[in-house]
XYZ file of C-alpha atoms in Angstrom:
335
model
C 68.166 43.824 89.713
C 69.396 42.843 86.235
C 72.670 40.877 86.047
C 74.188 43.391 83.621
C 73.984 47.173 83.551
C 73.547 47.150 79.757
C 72.343 44.364 77.480
C 72.172 44.811 73.718
C 70.246 41.948 72.126
C 70.119 41.358 68.354
C 70.327 45.091 67.600
C 69.626 46.041 63.983
C 70.056 49.589 62.690
C 69.483 50.657 59.079
C 69.777 53.850 57.051
C 67.167 54.248 54.336
C 68.695 56.045 51.356
C 67.766 56.656 47.714
C 70.011 53.711 46.815
C 68.285 51.369 49.276
C 68.555 50.120 52.864
C 72.060 50.277 54.335
C 72.189 47.657 57.112
C 74.743 49.393 59.341
C 74.267 47.149 62.406
C 73.135 43.578 61.765
C 72.141 41.640 64.850
C 74.689 42.844 67.406
C 74.527 41.275 70.878
C 76.686 42.056 73.928
C 76.443 42.960 77.625
C 78.314 45.292 79.993
C 78.609 44.723 83.738
C 78.666 47.407 86.436
C 82.124 48.948 86.767
C 83.398 47.089 83.690
C 85.401 48.647 80.857
C 84.844 47.034 77.462
C 86.464 47.929 74.139
C 84.538 47.890 70.865
C 87.140 47.704 68.091
C 87.175 47.418 64.313
C 87.873 49.237 61.062
C 86.277 52.573 60.243
C 82.745 52.037 58.967
C 82.162 48.709 60.738
C 79.274 50.071 62.854
C 80.969 50.996 66.153
C 79.747 54.597 66.349
C 76.284 53.688 65.033
C 75.985 51.148 67.856
C 76.965 53.822 70.402
C 74.560 56.372 68.946
C 71.787 53.765 69.035
C 72.345 53.221 72.759
C 72.040 56.995 73.253
C 69.129 57.152 70.784
C 70.988 59.737 68.678
C 70.486 58.079 65.283
C 69.098 60.776 62.938
C 65.617 59.765 61.768
C 65.359 60.033 58.802
C 67.382 58.376 57.351
C 68.392 56.087 60.240
C 66.211 53.865 62.358
C 66.493 51.048 64.901
C 64.653 48.283 63.043
C 65.055 45.412 65.492
C 66.398 44.181 68.803
C 66.440 45.664 72.273
C 68.756 47.836 74.370
C 68.201 46.995 78.031
C 69.652 49.536 80.463
C 68.868 48.857 84.100
C 66.006 46.663 82.884
C 64.465 49.354 80.618
C 64.393 48.920 76.840
C 65.853 52.196 75.556
C 64.835 51.348 71.993
C 61.164 51.659 72.969
C 61.330 54.546 75.459
C 59.476 57.779 74.553
C 61.847 60.657 73.771
C 60.763 62.541 76.898
C 61.861 59.601 79.073
C 65.053 59.144 77.069
C 66.025 62.766 77.776
C 66.112 61.909 81.495
C 68.668 59.167 80.829
C 70.797 60.750 78.090
C 73.547 62.868 79.671
C 72.407 61.837 83.131
C 72.621 58.060 83.592
C 74.515 57.557 80.315
C 77.269 59.995 79.338
C 79.105 60.142 76.026
C 82.469 61.506 74.909
C 82.382 62.308 71.197
C 85.231 61.966 68.694
C 86.069 65.622 68.086
C 85.848 67.938 71.112
C 86.233 71.075 68.975
C 83.036 70.351 67.039
C 81.225 68.987 70.124
C 81.842 72.063 72.287
C 79.918 75.266 71.561
C 82.486 77.950 70.619
C 80.149 80.783 71.735
C 79.669 79.524 75.307
C 82.122 79.401 78.195
C 83.297 76.022 79.434
C 81.520 76.665 82.740
C 78.196 77.349 81.017
C 78.458 74.126 79.009
C 79.296 72.157 82.146
C 76.471 73.569 84.250
C 73.719 73.034 81.644
C 73.431 69.289 82.272
C 73.899 69.636 86.020
C 71.039 72.142 86.321
C 68.752 70.153 83.998
C 69.282 66.655 85.389
C 70.189 67.247 89.032
C 68.124 70.374 89.649
C 70.911 72.247 91.434
C 70.762 76.039 91.759
C 73.032 77.877 89.326
C 75.571 78.833 92.015
C 75.948 75.237 93.229
C 76.147 74.003 89.638
C 79.002 76.424 88.967
C 80.823 75.145 92.037
C 80.310 71.595 90.763
C 81.707 72.617 87.347
C 84.926 73.854 88.961
C 85.196 70.580 90.907
C 84.770 68.561 87.700
C 87.523 70.490 85.908
C 89.820 69.856 88.851
C 88.850 66.166 88.821
C 89.962 65.731 85.198
C 93.285 67.438 85.887
C 92.798 70.934 84.466
C 94.948 73.462 86.399
C 93.421 76.651 87.804
C 89.861 75.366 87.253
C 88.217 78.435 88.848
C 89.823 80.588 86.141
C 89.539 78.145 83.251
C 85.823 77.643 83.830
C 85.257 81.184 82.533
C 87.181 80.626 79.295
C 86.024 79.502 75.830
C 86.917 76.282 73.956
C 89.387 78.013 71.604
C 91.487 78.939 74.635
C 92.149 75.260 75.402
C 94.554 72.825 73.728
C 93.266 69.631 72.069
C 94.079 67.497 75.094
C 92.464 69.990 77.479
C 89.314 70.145 75.336
C 89.078 66.363 75.521
C 89.394 66.586 79.318
C 86.532 69.107 79.297
C 84.426 66.634 77.277
C 85.148 63.954 79.882
C 84.182 66.392 82.661
C 80.875 67.184 80.908
C 80.148 63.481 80.401
C 80.860 62.681 84.065
C 79.255 65.779 85.613
C 75.983 64.025 86.466
C 77.753 60.864 87.704
C 76.486 58.525 84.954
C 76.346 54.779 85.442
C 77.608 54.215 81.892
C 80.171 56.230 79.920
C 80.499 55.748 76.152
C 83.836 57.027 74.843
C 83.726 57.226 71.043
C 87.368 57.377 69.924
C 88.320 59.816 72.715
C 91.993 59.903 71.694
C 91.507 60.630 67.984
C 93.814 63.422 66.683
C 95.745 63.573 69.972
C 99.466 62.882 70.145
C 100.589 59.680 71.873
C 101.586 61.406 75.121
C 98.154 63.015 75.517
C 96.489 59.735 74.464
C 98.182 57.955 77.362
C 97.116 60.704 79.778
C 93.466 60.543 78.656
C 93.330 56.743 78.952
C 94.979 56.857 82.389
C 92.502 59.554 83.467
C 89.530 57.435 82.356
C 90.948 54.440 84.219
C 91.333 56.453 87.432
C 87.810 57.872 87.141
C 86.365 54.391 86.521
C 88.055 53.086 89.657
C 86.894 56.086 91.712
C 83.271 56.170 90.542
C 82.648 52.509 89.514
C 81.336 53.782 86.176
C 81.001 51.264 83.342
C 82.819 52.258 80.134
C 82.432 51.354 76.480
C 85.610 52.431 74.682
C 85.116 52.649 70.912
C 88.343 52.699 68.931
C 90.176 51.391 65.891
C 93.496 51.792 67.735
C 94.244 48.501 69.488
C 97.134 50.161 71.321
C 94.864 52.202 73.606
C 92.718 49.220 74.612
C 95.156 47.413 76.900
C 95.544 50.361 79.260
C 91.865 50.525 80.190
C 89.738 47.529 79.200
C 89.446 43.985 80.485
C 87.243 42.697 77.651
C 87.205 43.251 73.882
C 84.406 43.098 71.283
C 85.642 42.898 67.688
C 83.183 44.280 65.127
C 83.104 43.772 61.368
C 80.418 44.750 58.851
C 77.858 45.535 61.550
C 78.344 42.337 63.569
C 80.362 41.227 66.608
C 82.652 38.527 65.180
C 84.734 37.865 68.307
C 84.504 38.673 72.012
C 86.548 37.731 75.021
C 89.007 38.878 77.639
C 91.924 41.076 76.617
C 94.364 38.152 76.918
C 92.178 35.757 74.922
C 91.543 38.125 72.028
C 95.030 39.652 71.810
C 97.137 36.549 72.458
C 94.854 33.786 71.134
C 92.631 35.350 68.451
C 90.025 32.995 67.043
C 88.759 34.973 64.048
C 90.883 35.697 60.963
C 89.728 39.331 61.049
C 91.070 39.824 64.593
C 94.274 38.087 63.510
C 94.538 40.465 60.537
C 93.973 43.536 62.737
C 96.727 42.440 65.110
C 99.163 41.864 62.230
C 98.584 45.452 61.101
C 99.699 46.899 64.461
C 103.399 47.797 64.877
C 105.165 46.098 67.800
C 107.921 47.767 69.780
C 108.983 44.549 71.534
C 109.578 42.472 68.388
C 113.126 41.079 68.207
C 112.867 40.639 64.449
C 111.451 43.573 62.518
C 108.529 42.375 60.417
C 106.698 44.184 57.662
C 103.176 45.225 58.682
C 100.492 43.329 56.782
C 97.463 45.248 55.524
C 94.085 43.573 55.100
C 93.456 43.091 51.364
C 90.200 44.075 49.673
C 87.348 46.234 50.914
C 84.588 45.822 53.518
C 81.330 44.480 52.047
C 78.597 46.700 50.635
C 75.955 46.808 53.375
C 73.304 47.772 50.834
C 73.546 44.137 49.796
C 75.389 42.169 52.524
C 76.886 38.805 51.521
C 74.820 35.722 52.392
C 77.801 33.949 53.934
C 80.560 35.240 56.216
C 81.096 38.965 55.614
C 84.877 38.602 55.909
C 85.153 35.648 53.488
C 86.173 37.699 50.388
C 89.177 39.110 52.314
C 90.055 35.989 54.332
C 93.101 33.893 53.441
C 91.537 30.866 55.175
C 88.079 31.077 53.538
C 86.315 27.816 52.607
C 83.360 27.172 50.311
C 80.888 27.131 53.210
C 82.108 30.617 54.219
C 80.687 31.972 50.951
C 77.380 30.133 51.307
C 76.255 30.321 54.955
C 76.874 32.755 57.819
C 78.712 31.140 60.755
C 77.118 30.852 64.167
C 78.794 32.115 67.317
C 80.693 29.378 69.141
C 82.557 29.315 72.466
C 86.236 28.469 71.916
C 87.057 28.963 75.582
C 85.328 30.090 78.747
C 84.042 33.596 77.939
C 85.720 33.640 74.493
C 83.262 33.584 71.579
C 84.012 33.543 67.860
C 81.756 33.696 64.819
C 83.801 31.692 62.275
C 83.541 28.332 60.482
C 87.127 27.536 61.493
C 85.913 26.928 65.062
C 83.601 24.068 63.998
C 84.928 20.568 64.829
C 86.510 19.027 61.736
C 87.456 22.373 60.189
C 91.052 22.807 58.908
C 93.546 23.645 61.649
C 95.144 27.041 61.028
C 97.590 29.006 63.153
C 96.312 32.444 64.190
C 99.212 33.995 66.064
C 98.418 36.806 68.500
C 100.593 39.676 69.667
C 102.720 37.631 72.085
């Protein structure tokens, strides 16, 4: 048996446009253990959703294509699987919650019909048993009167309830891995907390591994034990929640944390935005991608990309500041 449920090794994904090759994911490497919840965080456009869609093999081709690396799931390389084999895994062993439930759910089909489709296809249950399973799944995700609600249409549900339906659909076939792509987007903070708590309870009950994709650092602490920080198509920092939040090693992580409001701060401080713009991935910089926006950038940052270094046990950072002899700078976390 493989040590990890999922291993992504040197993944490269590009989109081939009239303007040239957009290198959306540039050598991303990470692993997820069984029953582990990991957050993938970063600004919009940094490659989080493209990474998730690559794992599910949902990159539209053309213009997108996996151009390098491997995606090992249970020992199988998903990047090289034929589509017919991938269909047996997608929605069955790997489930996905998409960003907007209103556009992900079919408005012309009842909730029950959309729930039973995957159950019938992947588990081979008769329609009657699949319908019973659909009611059980709605009850599991906390929807009241599930036997009545299963016959209703998406427009009859609130935003939070639609997101619960998406979670029910993703979990209906008892997947080993759940990818949640910004599951709390456009929900108010009360519903956000309920959705995160629901996912935590389901993870504990089913031992399902979770990849939580978000740009909202506030939702990470309630669910995940490990954080991957992504910038310009690369993982620039990874570690436990405490290491990354309280002792960030990369200036980008430090900048993200400074942009988050704190309710426990004794002295009210002005939030600090990150200056500049992300790099153009049609022509990525030859050095560190964050160097043009970094207040601690050195000459070598412009000239050569940094290698990943361990700054602590299980805490890895891709930054020249971690090299022995580099200037000592203070990167204060959220504590």
